[in-house]
Coordinates of C-alpha atoms in Angstrom, one line a residue:
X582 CA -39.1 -15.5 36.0
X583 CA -40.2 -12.1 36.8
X584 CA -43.3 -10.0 35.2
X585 CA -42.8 -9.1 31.7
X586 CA -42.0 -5.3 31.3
X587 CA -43.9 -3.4 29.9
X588 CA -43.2 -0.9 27.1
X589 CA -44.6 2.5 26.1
X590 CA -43.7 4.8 23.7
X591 CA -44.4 8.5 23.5
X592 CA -43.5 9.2 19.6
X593 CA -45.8 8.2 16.6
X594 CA -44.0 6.3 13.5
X595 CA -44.3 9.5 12.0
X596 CA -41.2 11.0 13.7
X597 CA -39.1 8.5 12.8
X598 CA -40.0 8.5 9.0
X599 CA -39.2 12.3 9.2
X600 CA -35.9 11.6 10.5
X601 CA -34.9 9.4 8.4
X602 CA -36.4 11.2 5.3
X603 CA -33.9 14.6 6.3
X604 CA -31.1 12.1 6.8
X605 CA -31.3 10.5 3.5
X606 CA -29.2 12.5 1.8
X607 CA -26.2 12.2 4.8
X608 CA -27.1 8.5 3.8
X609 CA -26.1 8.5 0.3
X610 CA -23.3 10.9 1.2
X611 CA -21.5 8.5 3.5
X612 CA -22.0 5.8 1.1
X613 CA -20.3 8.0 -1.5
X614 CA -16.9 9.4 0.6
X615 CA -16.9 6.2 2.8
X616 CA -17.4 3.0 1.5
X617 CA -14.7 1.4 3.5
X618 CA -11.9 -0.4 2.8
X619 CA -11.8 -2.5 -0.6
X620 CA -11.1 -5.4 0.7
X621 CA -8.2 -6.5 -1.8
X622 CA -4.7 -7.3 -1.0
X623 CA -2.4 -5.0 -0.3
X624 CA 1.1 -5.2 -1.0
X625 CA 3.2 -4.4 1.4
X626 CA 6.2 -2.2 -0.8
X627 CA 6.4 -0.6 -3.8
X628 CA 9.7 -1.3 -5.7
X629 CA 10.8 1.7 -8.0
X630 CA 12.7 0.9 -11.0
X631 CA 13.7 3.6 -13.6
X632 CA 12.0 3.3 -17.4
X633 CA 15.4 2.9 -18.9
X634 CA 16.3 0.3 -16.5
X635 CA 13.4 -2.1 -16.2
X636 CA 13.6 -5.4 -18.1
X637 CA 11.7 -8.8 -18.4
X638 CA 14.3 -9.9 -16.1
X639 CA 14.4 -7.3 -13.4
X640 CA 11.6 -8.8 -11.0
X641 CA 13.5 -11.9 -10.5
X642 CA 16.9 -10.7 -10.7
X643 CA 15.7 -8.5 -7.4
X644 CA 15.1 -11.6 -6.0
X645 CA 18.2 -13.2 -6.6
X646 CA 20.3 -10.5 -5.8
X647 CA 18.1 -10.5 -2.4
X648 CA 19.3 -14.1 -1.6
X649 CA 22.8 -13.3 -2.7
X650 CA 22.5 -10.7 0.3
X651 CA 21.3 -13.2 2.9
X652 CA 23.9 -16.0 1.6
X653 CA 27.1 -13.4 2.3
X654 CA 25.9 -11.2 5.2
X655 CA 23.5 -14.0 7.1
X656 CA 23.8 -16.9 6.0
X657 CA 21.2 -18.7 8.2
X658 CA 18.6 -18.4 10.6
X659 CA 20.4 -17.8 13.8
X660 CA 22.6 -14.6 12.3
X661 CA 19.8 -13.1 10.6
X662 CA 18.0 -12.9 13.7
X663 CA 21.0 -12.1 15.7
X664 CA 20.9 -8.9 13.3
X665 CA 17.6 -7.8 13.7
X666 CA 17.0 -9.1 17.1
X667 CA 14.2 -11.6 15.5
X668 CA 12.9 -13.6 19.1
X669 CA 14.4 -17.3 19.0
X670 CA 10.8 -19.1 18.6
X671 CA 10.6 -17.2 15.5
X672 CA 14.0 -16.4 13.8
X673 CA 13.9 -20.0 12.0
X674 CA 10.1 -19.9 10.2
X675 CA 11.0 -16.1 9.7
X676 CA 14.2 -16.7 8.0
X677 CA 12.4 -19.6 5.8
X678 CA 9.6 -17.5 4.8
X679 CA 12.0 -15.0 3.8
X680 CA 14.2 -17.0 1.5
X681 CA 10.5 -18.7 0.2
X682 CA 9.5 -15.6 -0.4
X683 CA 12.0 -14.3 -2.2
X684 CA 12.2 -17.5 -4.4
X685 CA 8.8 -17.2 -5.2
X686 CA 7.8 -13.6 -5.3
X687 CA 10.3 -11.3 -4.0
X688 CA 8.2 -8.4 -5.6
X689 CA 4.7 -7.3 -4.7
X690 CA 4.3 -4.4 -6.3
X691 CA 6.7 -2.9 -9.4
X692 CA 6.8 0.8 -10.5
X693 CA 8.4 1.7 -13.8
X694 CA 9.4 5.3 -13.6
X695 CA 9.6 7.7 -15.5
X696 CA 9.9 10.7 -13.1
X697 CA 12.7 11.3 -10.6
X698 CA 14.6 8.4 -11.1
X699 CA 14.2 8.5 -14.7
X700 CA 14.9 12.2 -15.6
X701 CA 14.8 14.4 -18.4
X702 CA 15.1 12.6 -21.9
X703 CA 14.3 13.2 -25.0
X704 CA 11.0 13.1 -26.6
X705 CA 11.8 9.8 -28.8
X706 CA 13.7 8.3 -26.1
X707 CA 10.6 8.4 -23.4
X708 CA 8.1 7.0 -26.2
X709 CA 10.2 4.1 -26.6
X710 CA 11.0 3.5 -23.1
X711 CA 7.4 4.1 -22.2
X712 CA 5.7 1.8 -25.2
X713 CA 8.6 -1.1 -24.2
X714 CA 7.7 -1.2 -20.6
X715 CA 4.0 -1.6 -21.6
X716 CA 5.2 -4.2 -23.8
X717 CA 7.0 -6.0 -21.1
X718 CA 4.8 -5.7 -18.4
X719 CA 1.9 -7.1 -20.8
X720 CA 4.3 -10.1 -21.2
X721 CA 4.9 -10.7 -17.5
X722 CA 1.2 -11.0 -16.7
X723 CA 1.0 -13.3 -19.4
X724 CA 3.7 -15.6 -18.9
X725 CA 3.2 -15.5 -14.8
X726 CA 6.3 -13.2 -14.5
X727 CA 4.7 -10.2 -13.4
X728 CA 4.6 -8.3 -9.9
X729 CA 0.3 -8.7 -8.1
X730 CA 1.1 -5.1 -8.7
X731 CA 2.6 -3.2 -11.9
X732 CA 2.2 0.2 -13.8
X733 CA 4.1 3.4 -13.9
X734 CA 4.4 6.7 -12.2
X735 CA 5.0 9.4 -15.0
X736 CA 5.5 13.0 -14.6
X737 CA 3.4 15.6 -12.6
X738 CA 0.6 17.8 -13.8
X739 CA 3.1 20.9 -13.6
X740 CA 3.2 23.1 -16.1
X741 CA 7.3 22.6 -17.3
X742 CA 6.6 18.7 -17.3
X743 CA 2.5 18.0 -17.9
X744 CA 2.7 17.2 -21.3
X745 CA 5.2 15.1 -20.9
X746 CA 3.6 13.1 -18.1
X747 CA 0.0 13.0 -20.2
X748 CA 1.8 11.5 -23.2
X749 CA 3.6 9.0 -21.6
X750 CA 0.7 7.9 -19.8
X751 CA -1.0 7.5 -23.6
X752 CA 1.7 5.6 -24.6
X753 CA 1.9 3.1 -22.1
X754 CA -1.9 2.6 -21.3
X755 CA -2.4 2.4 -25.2
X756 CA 0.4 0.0 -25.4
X757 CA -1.2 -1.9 -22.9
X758 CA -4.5 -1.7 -24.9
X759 CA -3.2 -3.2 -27.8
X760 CA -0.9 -5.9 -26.5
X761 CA -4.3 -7.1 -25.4
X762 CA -5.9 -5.0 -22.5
X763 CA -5.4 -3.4 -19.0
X764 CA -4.2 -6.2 -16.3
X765 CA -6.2 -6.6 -13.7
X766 CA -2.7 -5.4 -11.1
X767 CA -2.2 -2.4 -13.0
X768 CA -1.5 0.6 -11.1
X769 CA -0.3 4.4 -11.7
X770 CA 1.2 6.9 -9.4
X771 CA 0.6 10.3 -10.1
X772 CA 3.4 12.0 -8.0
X773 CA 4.1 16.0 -7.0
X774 CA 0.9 16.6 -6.3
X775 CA 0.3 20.2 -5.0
X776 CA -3.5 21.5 -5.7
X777 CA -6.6 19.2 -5.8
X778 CA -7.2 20.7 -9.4
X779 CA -3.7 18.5 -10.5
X780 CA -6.2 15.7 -9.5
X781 CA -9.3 16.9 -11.9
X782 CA -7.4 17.2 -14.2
X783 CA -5.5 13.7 -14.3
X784 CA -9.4 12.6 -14.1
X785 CA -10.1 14.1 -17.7
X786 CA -6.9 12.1 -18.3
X787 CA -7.9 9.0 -17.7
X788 CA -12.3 9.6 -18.8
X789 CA -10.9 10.4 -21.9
X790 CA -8.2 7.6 -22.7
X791 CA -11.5 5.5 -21.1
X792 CA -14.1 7.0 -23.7
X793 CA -11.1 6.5 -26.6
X794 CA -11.1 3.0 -26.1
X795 CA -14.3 2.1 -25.4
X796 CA -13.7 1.2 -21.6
X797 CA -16.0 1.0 -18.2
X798 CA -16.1 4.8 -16.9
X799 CA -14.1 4.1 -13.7
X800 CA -11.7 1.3 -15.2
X801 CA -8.3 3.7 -14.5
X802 CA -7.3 4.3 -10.7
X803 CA -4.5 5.9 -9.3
X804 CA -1.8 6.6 -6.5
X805 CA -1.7 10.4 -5.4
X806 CA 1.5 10.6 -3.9
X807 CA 2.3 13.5 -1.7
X808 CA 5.0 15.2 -1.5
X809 CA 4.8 18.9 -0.9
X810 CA 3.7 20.4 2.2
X811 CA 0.8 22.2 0.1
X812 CA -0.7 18.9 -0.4
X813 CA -1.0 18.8 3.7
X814 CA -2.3 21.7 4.3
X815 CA -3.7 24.3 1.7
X816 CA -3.5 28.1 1.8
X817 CA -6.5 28.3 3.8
X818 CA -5.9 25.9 6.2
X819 CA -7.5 22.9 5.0
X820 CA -6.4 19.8 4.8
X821 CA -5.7 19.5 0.9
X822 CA -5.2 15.6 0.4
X823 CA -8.9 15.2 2.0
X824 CA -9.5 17.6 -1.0
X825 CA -7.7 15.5 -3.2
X826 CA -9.6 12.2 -2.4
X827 CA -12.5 14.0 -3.6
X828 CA -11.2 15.6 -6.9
X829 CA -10.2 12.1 -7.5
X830 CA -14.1 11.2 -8.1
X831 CA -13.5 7.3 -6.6
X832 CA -10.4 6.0 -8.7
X833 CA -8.1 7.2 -5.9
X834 CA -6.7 4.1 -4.5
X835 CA -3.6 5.2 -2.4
X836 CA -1.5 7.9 -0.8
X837 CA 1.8 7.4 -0.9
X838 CA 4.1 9.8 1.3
X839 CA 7.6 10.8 -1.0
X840 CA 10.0 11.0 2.2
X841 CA 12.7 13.0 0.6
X842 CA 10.9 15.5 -1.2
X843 CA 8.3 16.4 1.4
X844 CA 11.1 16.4 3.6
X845 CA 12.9 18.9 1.5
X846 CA 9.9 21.3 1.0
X847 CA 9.8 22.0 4.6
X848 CA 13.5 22.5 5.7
X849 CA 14.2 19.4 7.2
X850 CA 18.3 19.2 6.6
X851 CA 20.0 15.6 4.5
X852 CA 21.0 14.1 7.5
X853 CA 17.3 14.2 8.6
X854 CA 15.5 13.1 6.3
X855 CA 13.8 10.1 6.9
X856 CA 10.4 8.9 7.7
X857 CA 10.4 8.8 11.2
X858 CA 10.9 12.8 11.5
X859 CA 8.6 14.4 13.4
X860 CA 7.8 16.5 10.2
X861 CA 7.0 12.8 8.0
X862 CA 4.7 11.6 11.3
X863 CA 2.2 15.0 10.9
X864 CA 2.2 14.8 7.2
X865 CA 1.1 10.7 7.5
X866 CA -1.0 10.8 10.5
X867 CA -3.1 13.7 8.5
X868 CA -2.9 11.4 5.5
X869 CA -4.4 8.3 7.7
X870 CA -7.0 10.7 9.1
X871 CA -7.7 12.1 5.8
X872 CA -8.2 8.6 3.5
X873 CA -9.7 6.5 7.1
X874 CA -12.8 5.0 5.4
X875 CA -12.8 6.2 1.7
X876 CA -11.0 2.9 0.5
X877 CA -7.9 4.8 -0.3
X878 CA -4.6 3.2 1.3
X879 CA -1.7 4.9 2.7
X880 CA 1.7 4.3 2.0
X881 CA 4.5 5.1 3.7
X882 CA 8.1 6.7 1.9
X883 CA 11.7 4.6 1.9
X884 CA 15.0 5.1 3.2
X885 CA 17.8 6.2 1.3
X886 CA 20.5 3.9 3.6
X887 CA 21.3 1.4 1.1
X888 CA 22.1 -2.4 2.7
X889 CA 25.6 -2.5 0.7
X890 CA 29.6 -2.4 1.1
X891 CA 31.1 -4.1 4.1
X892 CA 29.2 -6.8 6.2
X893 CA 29.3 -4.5 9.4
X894 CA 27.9 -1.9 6.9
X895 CA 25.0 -4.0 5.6
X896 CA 24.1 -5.3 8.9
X897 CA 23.5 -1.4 10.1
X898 CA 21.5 -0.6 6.9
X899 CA 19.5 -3.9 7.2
X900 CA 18.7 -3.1 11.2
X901 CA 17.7 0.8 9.9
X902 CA 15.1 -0.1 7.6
X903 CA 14.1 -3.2 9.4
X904 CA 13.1 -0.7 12.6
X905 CA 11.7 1.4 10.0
X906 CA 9.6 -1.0 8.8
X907 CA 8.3 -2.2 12.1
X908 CA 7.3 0.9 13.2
X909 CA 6.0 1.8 10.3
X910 CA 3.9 -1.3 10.6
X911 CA 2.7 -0.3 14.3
X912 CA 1.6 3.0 12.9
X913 CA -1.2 1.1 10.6
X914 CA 0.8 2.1 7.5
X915 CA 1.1 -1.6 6.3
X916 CA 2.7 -0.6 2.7
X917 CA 6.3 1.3 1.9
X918 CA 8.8 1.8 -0.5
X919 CA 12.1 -0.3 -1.2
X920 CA 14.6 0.7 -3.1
X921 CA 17.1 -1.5 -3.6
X922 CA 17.0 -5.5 -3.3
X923 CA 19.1 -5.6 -0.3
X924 CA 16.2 -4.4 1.4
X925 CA 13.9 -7.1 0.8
X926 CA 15.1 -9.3 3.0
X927 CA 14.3 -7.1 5.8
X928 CA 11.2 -6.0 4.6
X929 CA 9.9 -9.2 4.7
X930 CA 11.9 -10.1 7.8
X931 CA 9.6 -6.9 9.7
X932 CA 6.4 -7.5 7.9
X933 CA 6.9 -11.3 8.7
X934 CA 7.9 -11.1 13.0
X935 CA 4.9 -8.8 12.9
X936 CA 2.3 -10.5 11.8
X937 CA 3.7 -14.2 13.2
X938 CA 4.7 -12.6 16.9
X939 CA 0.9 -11.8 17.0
X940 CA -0.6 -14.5 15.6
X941 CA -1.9 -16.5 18.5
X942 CA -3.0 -13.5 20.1
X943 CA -5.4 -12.2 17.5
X944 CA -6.8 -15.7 16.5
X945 CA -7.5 -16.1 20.4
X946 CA -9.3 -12.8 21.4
X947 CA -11.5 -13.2 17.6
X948 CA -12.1 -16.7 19.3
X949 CA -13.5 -15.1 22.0
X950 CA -15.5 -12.8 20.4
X951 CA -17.2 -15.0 18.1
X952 CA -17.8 -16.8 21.6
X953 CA -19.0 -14.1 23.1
X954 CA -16.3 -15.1 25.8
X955 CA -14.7 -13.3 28.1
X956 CA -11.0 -12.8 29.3
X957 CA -8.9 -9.8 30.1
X958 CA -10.1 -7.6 26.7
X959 CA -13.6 -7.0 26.0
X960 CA -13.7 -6.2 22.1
X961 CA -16.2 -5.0 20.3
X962 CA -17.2 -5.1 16.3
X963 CA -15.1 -2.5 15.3
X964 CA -11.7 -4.9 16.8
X965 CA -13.1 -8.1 15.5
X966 CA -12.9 -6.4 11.8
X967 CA -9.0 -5.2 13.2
X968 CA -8.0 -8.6 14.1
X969 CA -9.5 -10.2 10.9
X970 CA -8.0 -7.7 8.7
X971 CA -4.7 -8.5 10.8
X972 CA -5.1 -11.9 9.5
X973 CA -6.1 -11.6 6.1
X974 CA -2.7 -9.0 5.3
X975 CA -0.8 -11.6 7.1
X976 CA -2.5 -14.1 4.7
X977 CA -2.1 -12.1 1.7
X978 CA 1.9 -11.4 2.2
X979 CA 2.7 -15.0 2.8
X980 CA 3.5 -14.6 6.8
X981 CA 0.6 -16.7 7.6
X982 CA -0.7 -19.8 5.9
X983 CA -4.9 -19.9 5.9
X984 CA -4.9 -23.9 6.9
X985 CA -3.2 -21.9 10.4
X986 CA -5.7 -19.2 10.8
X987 CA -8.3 -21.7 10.2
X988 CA -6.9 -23.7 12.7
X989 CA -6.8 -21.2 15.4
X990 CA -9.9 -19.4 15.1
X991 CA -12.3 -22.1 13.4
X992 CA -13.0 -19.4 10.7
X993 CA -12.6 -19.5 6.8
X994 CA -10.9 -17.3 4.6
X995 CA -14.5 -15.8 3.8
X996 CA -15.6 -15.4 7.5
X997 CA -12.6 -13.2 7.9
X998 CA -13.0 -11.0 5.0
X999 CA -17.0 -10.7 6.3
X1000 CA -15.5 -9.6 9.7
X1001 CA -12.6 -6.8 7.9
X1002 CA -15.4 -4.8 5.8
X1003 CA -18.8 -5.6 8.1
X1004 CA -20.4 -2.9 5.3
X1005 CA -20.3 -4.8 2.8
X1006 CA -22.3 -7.9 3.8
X1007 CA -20.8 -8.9 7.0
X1008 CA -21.4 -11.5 9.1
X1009 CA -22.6 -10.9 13.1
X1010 CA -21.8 -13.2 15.6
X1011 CA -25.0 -14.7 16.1
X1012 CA -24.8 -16.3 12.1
X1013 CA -21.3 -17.8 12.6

């Protein structure tokens, strides 16, 4: 054992007490735009059915219309990979986990519209499709029907269609209200979003239908969904979703991108459209950068290549979308649209290789870290809270079973979600 070193110091406490005193202020600020991710399931789609479509039946009949699908176009483990090139070790517990899933929950997250693919009604005929689906989506969360995820997206905050939008919203929140309070999944998508102001103002919205029932100032979230290139970038050169996050005042809770639309707005010809266009990866990537750390998710758009006709036909849709998915997945954007129930099988076919393929990998190398081992990586704490939020959406979207994980790392449900948000309450490896 050598001598023991000796330290000096030059400063007085004083310094320090000044510095931290001047930063207090960038303390609280950070706390406020960046409290990190929320650390509650995400789903990984958002199924769109229109207001004058949706029924008490329409979450399961997706499913079984999803099966029907597999049954006629691959029948069993071995074709459905041979479709999707799905790696033999894994086509068979993909292709099971895909038929469990979509006996069990082939929805994760349900949106009753009432804009695009709803149209232009009536008055009377929007207030009774509005108050019905709050009805019926009331009922499914209390007989165990419902989606994690259900609400509505209603019409935009422009001027030829606002007061539409607001009243709708009124109906079917107050609907809610009465049938016997907001569920716990409920979500709403406020879409065409153009100025941050649309976003104030859908604030005032929801504080006031808040303050009207007596609610907890905060209770009402929503999706902003972007879909014109002025939500991207403003007039001046900003970046107006950042702007948006804020004007949301902390009930943002996701970004979803609208493919065709945004596609539209900037030229990009039909054939085109689709969200791996150079055009959709600048408008996401800016998203990604724009929400990284506020707690706000980003979503990515559909395709409009429906899995349907012809066996050869299906099989080309169903390898589209399932490419789509994966790379979609490889991008960090671990949410999109479907929107038809052919599509659900290879949703979860891509969200399921993706997390399974990589499995053994991630367990290992969060092994070694909570080792302190070594090997040919060398992560740090920022990749341990990667791999365990890897995990947990694995977990959470039925790829992955915990009593595996747990196997494979030695870690509990709980260490992993201490590892994915480290800010709030962590663990370190030295108290594992």
């Amino acid at each position: 054992m050598g001598e023991q070193e000796k330290v000096a110091t030059s400063l007085t406490g004083a310094v320090s007490e000044e510095i931290s005193a001047s930063l207090t202020p960038v303390d609280a600020e950070l706390a406020r735009r960046y409290p990190g991710d929320p650390g509650t399931r995400q789903p990984v789609h958002t199924v769109y059915v229109p207001g004058d479509v949706f029924t008490a039946g329409t979450i399961r009949s997706w499913g079984d219309r999803a099966l029907r699908a597999l049954d006629e176009h691959a029948p069993d483990a071995a074709s459905f990979a041979a479709v999707l090139g799905i790696p033999d070790e894994l086509a068979a517990p993909v292709h099971e986990r895909v038929r469990a899933k979509l006996e069990r929950e082939p929805v994760e997250d349900l949106r009753i519209d009432f804009e695009d693919g709803y149209g232009s009604r009536s008055d009377a005929e929007e207030d009774e499709a509005a108050a019905r689906a709050a009805r019926l989506v009331s009922e499914a969360y209390g007989n165990g029907t419902a989606a994690p995820y259900m609400g509505i997206r209603m019409k935009c905050m422009e001027a030829a269609v606002r007061d539409r939008g607001i009243r709708t919203t009124d109906v079917f929140l107050t609907g809610l209200v009465r049938a016997g309070g907001l569920p716990d999944g409920l979500v709403l998508t406020l879409p065409k979003v153009t100025y941050p102001e649309q976003v104030t103002a859908f604030v005032r919205l929801l504080e006031a239908f808040e303050r009207a029932h007596g609610l907890p100032a905060g209770r009402l979230g929503f999706e902003i969904q972007i879909e014109t290139s002025q939500s991207i970038l403003a007039a001046d050169g900003t970046a107006a979703v950042a702007r948006m996050i804020d004007a949301a005042q902390g009930r943002a809770t996701g970004l979803h991108y609208g493919t065709f639309d945004y596609s539209a707005c900037v030229g990009v010809s039909a054939a085109y459209q689709a969200s791996d266009h150079p055009a959709a990866d600048y408008a996401k990537a800016v998203m990604q950068v724009a929400a990284a750390g506020t707690g706000v998710r980003v979503s990515d758009g559909s395709t409009n290549v429906l899995p349907v006709g012809p066996t050869h036909q299906v099989h080309e849709a169903w390898r589209l979308h399932y490419g789509l998915t994966r790379r979609a997945l490889a991008r960090a954007y671990y949410q999109g649209w479907d929107m038809h129930p052919g599509h659900l099988p290879t949703r979860y076919a891509a969200v399921y290789t993706f997390y399974r393929e990589g499995l053994e990998q991630a367990a290992a190398r969060l092994v070694a870290y909570v080792a302190k081992a070594g090997g040919d990586v060398m992560d740090e704490p920022a990749t341990a809270k990667a791999l365990s939020g890897y995990l947990l959406r694995g977990i959470d979207c039925g790829a992955l079973d915990t009593a595996e994980v747990a196997r494979l790392t030695g870690l509990t449900r709980a260490d992993l979600d201490a590892f994915a948000s480290p800010r709030r309450g962590g663990l370190t490896v030295g108290q594992l």
